[in-house]
Amino acid sequence: MNDKILNFIENKITPVAVKLANNRYLNAIKDAFIYTMPFLIVGSFVLLIFNLPFTDKNNFMYMEWYDNFAKTFTGDFIQIFNVSMGILSIFVAYGIGYSLAGSYNLSAITGGFLSLFAFLLIAAKVNALSVAENFANVFFVEAGNNINVLDARFLDAKGIFSAIIGGIVSIEIYRFLVSKKMTIKLPDSVPPAIAKSFEIIIPITVVGVLFQIINITIQKNMMLLIPNLIMKILSPLLSVSDSLPSIIILLLVIHILWFVGIHGANVVNAVITTITLSNLALNQEALQAGLALPKVVAGEFFNVYVYIGGAGATLGLAIAMSLSKNAHLKSIGRLSVIPGLFNINEPIMFGAPVVMNPILFIPFIGVPILNAIISYTVLKIGIVGKIVSLVPWTTPGPLGAFLSTNLSIPAMILSLCLIFLSYLIYTPFINAYAKTLPDND
């Protein structure tokens, strides 16, 4: 039976996974989020600093000094959040163009700007307003005969999908025109930077005209901006993405791939990050408005609750191995505990090994799913607060849970309990595995 399962994974699933892992579009999306992440982390922490649960006078946690601090400085320093998480899609648009153009050996910087140009065309409509109108959701204001404003409603996470689509399409147009030599070529004596700037003129023109025609058509016939239309189309998918069944499916894919030696998270990370950042932005909007947080699967939900220590929730496995009587397992376990605290588990994946180990297959798949069921349930019913801040993925699980949930102690306790539960589940399987190894005392 084990041989049949492994053969099926190797022959049917692995080739598909390898193609996905090498897909240039998914890699461009993944790269864009990696480039963007430091800005989002800083912006999220600024939001967290000014929204700690110490301002309610009816709560025992009330701190007058903090209440005064937040009221005094929020208006000035929330700008750091507004130009990071608040315009997330601008960063993503540039990052996708930069990465995708580079993968085609085109000018990465030029590709980044072209992608950003395409995104702004479809997501940031310019409107002429009278002086008396309310300038909510305004990106900039220009003085003149009219007051022109750039609609900024879709520059945050609501525009992510528009940024992805616009970025990919614009770079494909750029690549096509370059491959057909439909660009302006200057003599070799012209400095490269100037030559590159002229080379992009025709692609900019084509992208600008094409995207604006699509803009006008949709706006006149459907009375919608393109991001509105995209969000309407994808809203069922986004609703399902915050459900427990979808989490379990993702976990099965990730861990089956890991079991055969493929970095499962890398294969689907572009999809997961798009979902978790979109959901995080919705939670942050609700937090600022004083409303109930809507999304469970947000931010680093997976790293702080589901696979603490890395894929398979292997921090518990590392602890179990470090207490084993088998010398090999004990040494690998002790070497793996510290990296595991920071969600790095390659030492244990290939040192135990977990990869292609039929004895550890069941807990490796089952523990993260059990963690997901428990954590999703307690967050959904409100026993533990939902995530409102982004932390680095290398943050130890309990600390990450505490920081990302507005300093929720129950969140930290939940993460600690899940680590202990994973240790309990892995222990009998490690004991069984130890009996198959030499040097068994």
PDB file of N, CA, C and O in Angstrom, residues 391-439:
ATOM      1  N   VAL A 391       3.467  39.714  11.140  1.00  0.00           N
ATOM      2  CA  VAL A 391       4.766  39.498  11.781  1.00  0.00           C
ATOM      3  C   VAL A 391       5.655  38.712  10.816  1.00  0.00           C
ATOM      4  O   VAL A 391       5.150  38.014   9.936  1.00  0.00           O
ATOM      5  N   PRO A 392       6.970  38.815  10.955  1.00  0.00           N
ATOM      6  CA  PRO A 392       7.855  37.999  10.103  1.00  0.00           C
ATOM      7  C   PRO A 392       7.555  36.515  10.279  1.00  0.00           C
ATOM      8  O   PRO A 392       7.267  36.058  11.391  1.00  0.00           O
ATOM      9  N   TRP A 393       7.647  35.748   9.197  1.00  0.00           N
ATOM     10  CA  TRP A 393       7.303  34.323   9.273  1.00  0.00           C
ATOM     11  C   TRP A 393       8.245  33.555  10.178  1.00  0.00           C
ATOM     12  O   TRP A 393       7.917  32.465  10.651  1.00  0.00           O
ATOM     13  N   THR A 394       9.420  34.112  10.464  1.00  0.00           N
ATOM     14  CA  THR A 394      10.374  33.446  11.352  1.00  0.00           C
ATOM     15  C   THR A 394      10.119  33.728  12.824  1.00  0.00           C
ATOM     16  O   THR A 394      10.861  33.241  13.682  1.00  0.00           O
ATOM     17  N   THR A 395       9.098  34.503  13.141  1.00  0.00           N
ATOM     18  CA  THR A 395       8.773  34.767  14.551  1.00  0.00           C
ATOM     19  C   THR A 395       8.299  33.469  15.209  1.00  0.00           C
ATOM     20  O   THR A 395       7.438  32.780  14.670  1.00  0.00           O
ATOM     21  N   PRO A 396       8.850  33.098  16.383  1.00  0.00           N
ATOM     22  CA  PRO A 396       8.368  31.889  17.069  1.00  0.00           C
ATOM     23  C   PRO A 396       6.854  31.917  17.241  1.00  0.00           C
ATOM     24  O   PRO A 396       6.277  32.970  17.558  1.00  0.00           O
ATOM     25  N   GLY A 397       6.223  30.761  17.027  1.00  0.00           N
ATOM     26  CA  GLY A 397       4.774  30.678  16.989  1.00  0.00           C
ATOM     27  C   GLY A 397       4.033  31.369  18.124  1.00  0.00           C
ATOM     28  O   GLY A 397       3.184  32.232  17.865  1.00  0.00           O
ATOM     29  N   PRO A 398       4.306  31.031  19.372  1.00  0.00           N
ATOM     30  CA  PRO A 398       3.573  31.679  20.471  1.00  0.00           C
ATOM     31  C   PRO A 398       3.762  33.194  20.504  1.00  0.00           C
ATOM     32  O   PRO A 398       2.810  33.936  20.735  1.00  0.00           O
ATOM     33  N   LEU A 399       4.988  33.661  20.261  1.00  0.00           N
ATOM     34  CA  LEU A 399       5.238  35.098  20.233  1.00  0.00           C
ATOM     35  C   LEU A 399       4.527  35.742  19.049  1.00  0.00           C
ATOM     36  O   LEU A 399       3.930  36.828  19.168  1.00  0.00           O
ATOM     37  N   GLY A 400       4.574  35.091  17.892  1.00  0.00           N
ATOM     38  CA  GLY A 400       3.883  35.605  16.715  1.00  0.00           C
ATOM     39  C   GLY A 400       2.382  35.695  16.935  1.00  0.00           C
ATOM     40  O   GLY A 400       1.740  36.665  16.524  1.00  0.00           O
ATOM     41  N   ALA A 401       1.808  34.679  17.597  1.00  0.00           N
ATOM     42  CA  ALA A 401       0.372  34.699  17.887  1.00  0.00           C
ATOM     43  C   ALA A 401       0.030  35.863  18.815  1.00  0.00           C
ATOM     44  O   ALA A 401      -0.964  36.564  18.624  1.00  0.00           O
ATOM     45  N   PHE A 402       0.866  36.097  19.806  1.00  0.00           N
ATOM     46  CA  PHE A 402       0.649  37.179  20.767  1.00  0.00           C
ATOM     47  C   PHE A 402       0.699  38.544  20.086  1.00  0.00           C
ATOM     48  O   PHE A 402      -0.181  39.393  20.268  1.00  0.00           O
ATOM     49  N   LEU A 403       1.717  38.755  19.269  1.00  0.00           N
ATOM     50  CA  LEU A 403       1.898  40.058  18.631  1.00  0.00           C
ATOM     51  C   LEU A 403       0.865  40.330  17.540  1.00  0.00           C
ATOM     52  O   LEU A 403       0.380  41.446  17.391  1.00  0.00           O
ATOM     53  N   SER A 404       0.539  39.305  16.774  1.00  0.00           N
ATOM     54  CA  SER A 404      -0.326  39.526  15.608  1.00  0.00           C
ATOM     55  C   SER A 404      -1.795  39.649  15.970  1.00  0.00           C
ATOM     56  O   SER A 404      -2.603  40.065  15.138  1.00  0.00           O
ATOM     57  N   THR A 405      -2.163  39.298  17.204  1.00  0.00           N
ATOM     58  CA  THR A 405      -3.570  39.363  17.622  1.00  0.00           C
ATOM     59  C   THR A 405      -3.815  40.480  18.629  1.00  0.00           C
ATOM     60  O   THR A 405      -4.690  40.376  19.483  1.00  0.00           O
ATOM     61  N   ASN A 406      -3.023  41.560  18.521  1.00  0.00           N
ATOM     62  CA  ASN A 406      -3.212  42.706  19.407  1.00  0.00           C
ATOM     63  C   ASN A 406      -2.937  42.330  20.865  1.00  0.00           C
ATOM     64  O   ASN A 406      -3.685  42.675  21.771  1.00  0.00           O
ATOM     65  N   LEU A 407      -1.831  41.606  21.060  1.00  0.00           N
ATOM     66  CA  LEU A 407      -1.351  41.199  22.391  1.00  0.00           C
ATOM     67  C   LEU A 407      -2.369  40.327  23.123  1.00  0.00           C
ATOM     68  O   LEU A 407      -2.650  40.533  24.309  1.00  0.00           O
ATOM     69  N   SER A 408      -2.892  39.338  22.417  1.00  0.00           N
ATOM     70  CA  SER A 408      -3.871  38.417  23.012  1.00  0.00           C
ATOM     71  C   SER A 408      -3.152  37.270  23.706  1.00  0.00           C
ATOM     72  O   SER A 408      -2.479  36.448  23.063  1.00  0.00           O
ATOM     73  N   ILE A 409      -3.279  37.192  25.023  1.00  0.00           N
ATOM     74  CA  ILE A 409      -2.669  36.097  25.784  1.00  0.00           C
ATOM     75  C   ILE A 409      -3.308  34.751  25.423  1.00  0.00           C
ATOM     76  O   ILE A 409      -2.603  33.745  25.287  1.00  0.00           O
ATOM     77  N   PRO A 410      -4.643  34.660  25.247  1.00  0.00           N
ATOM     78  CA  PRO A 410      -5.224  33.382  24.806  1.00  0.00           C
ATOM     79  C   PRO A 410      -4.631  32.880  23.494  1.00  0.00           C
ATOM     80  O   PRO A 410      -4.490  31.663  23.304  1.00  0.00           O
ATOM     81  N   ALA A 411      -4.260  33.787  22.597  1.00  0.00           N
ATOM     82  CA  ALA A 411      -3.644  33.363  21.331  1.00  0.00           C
ATOM     83  C   ALA A 411      -2.295  32.702  21.591  1.00  0.00           C
ATOM     84  O   ALA A 411      -1.961  31.679  20.982  1.00  0.00           O
ATOM     85  N   MET A 412      -1.505  33.283  22.490  1.00  0.00           N
ATOM     86  CA  MET A 412      -0.216  32.683  22.834  1.00  0.00           C
ATOM     87  C   MET A 412      -0.402  31.319  23.492  1.00  0.00           C
ATOM     88  O   MET A 412       0.309  30.354  23.176  1.00  0.00           O
ATOM     89  N   ILE A 413      -1.371  31.216  24.376  1.00  0.00           N
ATOM     90  CA  ILE A 413      -1.639  29.944  25.057  1.00  0.00           C
ATOM     91  C   ILE A 413      -2.066  28.891  24.045  1.00  0.00           C
ATOM     92  O   ILE A 413      -1.643  27.727  24.114  1.00  0.00           O
ATOM     93  N   LEU A 414      -2.913  29.284  23.093  1.00  0.00           N
ATOM     94  CA  LEU A 414      -3.349  28.347  22.051  1.00  0.00           C
ATOM     95  C   LEU A 414      -2.158  27.815  21.282  1.00  0.00           C
ATOM     96  O   LEU A 414      -2.041  26.599  21.050  1.00  0.00           O
ATOM     97  N   SER A 415      -1.248  28.689  20.871  1.00  0.00           N
ATOM     98  CA  SER A 415      -0.077  28.257  20.114  1.00  0.00           C
ATOM     99  C   SER A 415       0.790  27.301  20.937  1.00  0.00           C
ATOM    100  O   SER A 415       1.275  26.282  20.429  1.00  0.00           O
ATOM    101  N   LEU A 416       0.985  27.605  22.214  1.00  0.00           N
ATOM    102  CA  LEU A 416       1.767  26.721  23.091  1.00  0.00           C
ATOM    103  C   LEU A 416       1.087  25.357  23.234  1.00  0.00           C
ATOM    104  O   LEU A 416       1.759  24.317  23.217  1.00  0.00           O
ATOM    105  N   CYS A 417      -0.222  25.360  23.393  1.00  0.00           N
ATOM    106  CA  CYS A 417      -0.955  24.096  23.530  1.00  0.00           C
ATOM    107  C   CYS A 417      -0.844  23.245  22.261  1.00  0.00           C
ATOM    108  O   CYS A 417      -0.735  22.011  22.333  1.00  0.00           O
ATOM    109  N   LEU A 418      -0.855  23.909  21.105  1.00  0.00           N
ATOM    110  CA  LEU A 418      -0.744  23.166  19.849  1.00  0.00           C
ATOM    111  C   LEU A 418       0.645  22.560  19.691  1.00  0.00           C
ATOM    112  O   LEU A 418       0.790  21.467  19.130  1.00  0.00           O
ATOM    113  N   ILE A 419       1.671  23.252  20.184  1.00  0.00           N
ATOM    114  CA  ILE A 419       3.021  22.679  20.160  1.00  0.00           C
ATOM    115  C   ILE A 419       3.069  21.425  21.036  1.00  0.00           C
ATOM    116  O   ILE A 419       3.617  20.384  20.641  1.00  0.00           O
ATOM    117  N   PHE A 420       2.475  21.536  22.218  1.00  0.00           N
ATOM    118  CA  PHE A 420       2.469  20.390  23.138  1.00  0.00           C
ATOM    119  C   PHE A 420       1.669  19.232  22.556  1.00  0.00           C
ATOM    120  O   PHE A 420       2.069  18.058  22.648  1.00  0.00           O
ATOM    121  N   LEU A 421       0.539  19.545  21.909  1.00  0.00           N
ATOM    122  CA  LEU A 421      -0.274  18.504  21.286  1.00  0.00           C
ATOM    123  C   LEU A 421       0.507  17.803  20.177  1.00  0.00           C
ATOM    124  O   LEU A 421       0.458  16.560  20.065  1.00  0.00           O
ATOM    125  N   SER A 422       1.233  18.561  19.379  1.00  0.00           N
ATOM    126  CA  SER A 422       2.014  17.940  18.308  1.00  0.00           C
ATOM    127  C   SER A 422       3.107  17.037  18.887  1.00  0.00           C
ATOM    128  O   SER A 422       3.397  15.969  18.338  1.00  0.00           O
ATOM    129  N   TYR A 423       3.699  17.457  20.008  1.00  0.00           N
ATOM    130  CA  TYR A 423       4.698  16.613  20.679  1.00  0.00           C
ATOM    131  C   TYR A 423       4.067  15.290  21.116  1.00  0.00           C
ATOM    132  O   TYR A 423       4.644  14.208  20.910  1.00  0.00           O
ATOM    133  N   LEU A 424       2.877  15.358  21.709  1.00  0.00           N
ATOM    134  CA  LEU A 424       2.209  14.143  22.185  1.00  0.00           C
ATOM    135  C   LEU A 424       1.885  13.197  21.028  1.00  0.00           C
ATOM    136  O   LEU A 424       2.035  11.974  21.158  1.00  0.00           O
ATOM    137  N   ILE A 425       1.441  13.752  19.907  1.00  0.00           N
ATOM    138  CA  ILE A 425       1.065  12.908  18.774  1.00  0.00           C
ATOM    139  C   ILE A 425       2.290  12.296  18.109  1.00  0.00           C
ATOM    140  O   ILE A 425       2.294  11.116  17.723  1.00  0.00           O
ATOM    141  N   TYR A 426       3.355  13.074  17.965  1.00  0.00           N
ATOM    142  CA  TYR A 426       4.559  12.569  17.299  1.00  0.00           C
ATOM    143  C   TYR A 426       5.303  11.519  18.132  1.00  0.00           C
ATOM    144  O   TYR A 426       5.977  10.643  17.572  1.00  0.00           O
ATOM    145  N   THR A 427       5.215  11.594  19.454  1.00  0.00           N
ATOM    146  CA  THR A 427       6.037  10.745  20.328  1.00  0.00           C
ATOM    147  C   THR A 427       5.889   9.250  20.055  1.00  0.00           C
ATOM    148  O   THR A 427       6.898   8.542  19.873  1.00  0.00           O
ATOM    149  N   PRO A 428       4.671   8.681  19.993  1.00  0.00           N
ATOM    150  CA  PRO A 428       4.588   7.232  19.730  1.00  0.00           C
ATOM    151  C   PRO A 428       5.119   6.846  18.348  1.00  0.00           C
ATOM    152  O   PRO A 428       5.685   5.759  18.185  1.00  0.00           O
ATOM    153  N   PHE A 429       4.979   7.712  17.379  1.00  0.00           N
ATOM    154  CA  PHE A 429       5.497   7.405  16.042  1.00  0.00           C
ATOM    155  C   PHE A 429       7.031   7.452  16.030  1.00  0.00           C
ATOM    156  O   PHE A 429       7.678   6.639  15.359  1.00  0.00           O
ATOM    157  N   ILE A 430       7.612   8.384  16.786  1.00  0.00           N
ATOM    158  CA  ILE A 430       9.070   8.441  16.897  1.00  0.00           C
ATOM    159  C   ILE A 430       9.594   7.206  17.621  1.00  0.00           C
ATOM    160  O   ILE A 430      10.636   6.635  17.253  1.00  0.00           O
ATOM    161  N   ASN A 431       8.872   6.775  18.649  1.00  0.00           N
ATOM    162  CA  ASN A 431       9.280   5.560  19.364  1.00  0.00           C
ATOM    163  C   ASN A 431       9.237   4.342  18.438  1.00  0.00           C
ATOM    164  O   ASN A 431      10.130   3.475  18.478  1.00  0.00           O
ATOM    165  N   ALA A 432       8.203   4.294  17.596  1.00  0.00           N
ATOM    166  CA  ALA A 432       8.108   3.180  16.638  1.00  0.00           C
ATOM    167  C   ALA A 432       9.227   3.265  15.607  1.00  0.00           C
ATOM    168  O   ALA A 432       9.832   2.244  15.233  1.00  0.00           O
ATOM    169  N   TYR A 433       9.515   4.479  15.154  1.00  0.00           N
ATOM    170  CA  TYR A 433      10.581   4.657  14.169  1.00  0.00           C
ATOM    171  C   TYR A 433      11.939   4.301  14.768  1.00  0.00           C
ATOM    172  O   TYR A 433      12.798   3.702  14.096  1.00  0.00           O
ATOM    173  N   ALA A 434      12.144   4.638  16.037  1.00  0.00           N
ATOM    174  CA  ALA A 434      13.427   4.368  16.700  1.00  0.00           C
ATOM    175  C   ALA A 434      13.731   2.878  16.723  1.00  0.00           C
ATOM    176  O   ALA A 434      14.902   2.470  16.635  1.00  0.00           O
ATOM    177  N   LYS A 435      12.703   2.050  16.817  1.00  0.00           N
ATOM    178  CA  LYS A 435      12.917   0.601  16.866  1.00  0.00           C
ATOM    179  C   LYS A 435      13.433   0.043  15.540  1.00  0.00           C
ATOM    180  O   LYS A 435      13.954  -1.071  15.490  1.00  0.00           O
ATOM    181  N   THR A 436      13.258   0.804  14.468  1.00  0.00           N
ATOM    182  CA  THR A 436      13.743   0.348  13.166  1.00  0.00           C
ATOM    183  C   THR A 436      15.179   0.776  12.893  1.00  0.00           C
ATOM    184  O   THR A 436      15.743   0.390  11.862  1.00  0.00           O
ATOM    185  N   LEU A 437      15.753   1.579  13.798  1.00  0.00           N
ATOM    186  CA  LEU A 437      17.083   2.133  13.574  1.00  0.00           C
ATOM    187  C   LEU A 437      18.120   1.431  14.431  1.00  0.00           C
ATOM    188  O   LEU A 437      17.803   0.881  15.495  1.00  0.00           O
ATOM    189  N   PRO A 438      19.387   1.419  14.024  1.00  0.00           N
ATOM    190  CA  PRO A 438      20.457   0.879  14.868  1.00  0.00           C
ATOM    191  C   PRO A 438      20.713   1.811  16.063  1.00  0.00           C
ATOM    192  O   PRO A 438      20.183   2.905  16.135  1.00  0.00           O
ATOM    193  N   ASP A 439      21.551   1.377  16.964  1.00  0.00           N
ATOM    194  CA  ASP A 439      21.904   2.154  18.151  1.00  0.00           C
ATOM    195  C   ASP A 439      20.667   2.437  18.993  1.00  0.00           C
ATOM    196  O   ASP A 439      20.467   3.518  19.520  1.00  0.00           O
TER     197      ASP A 439
END
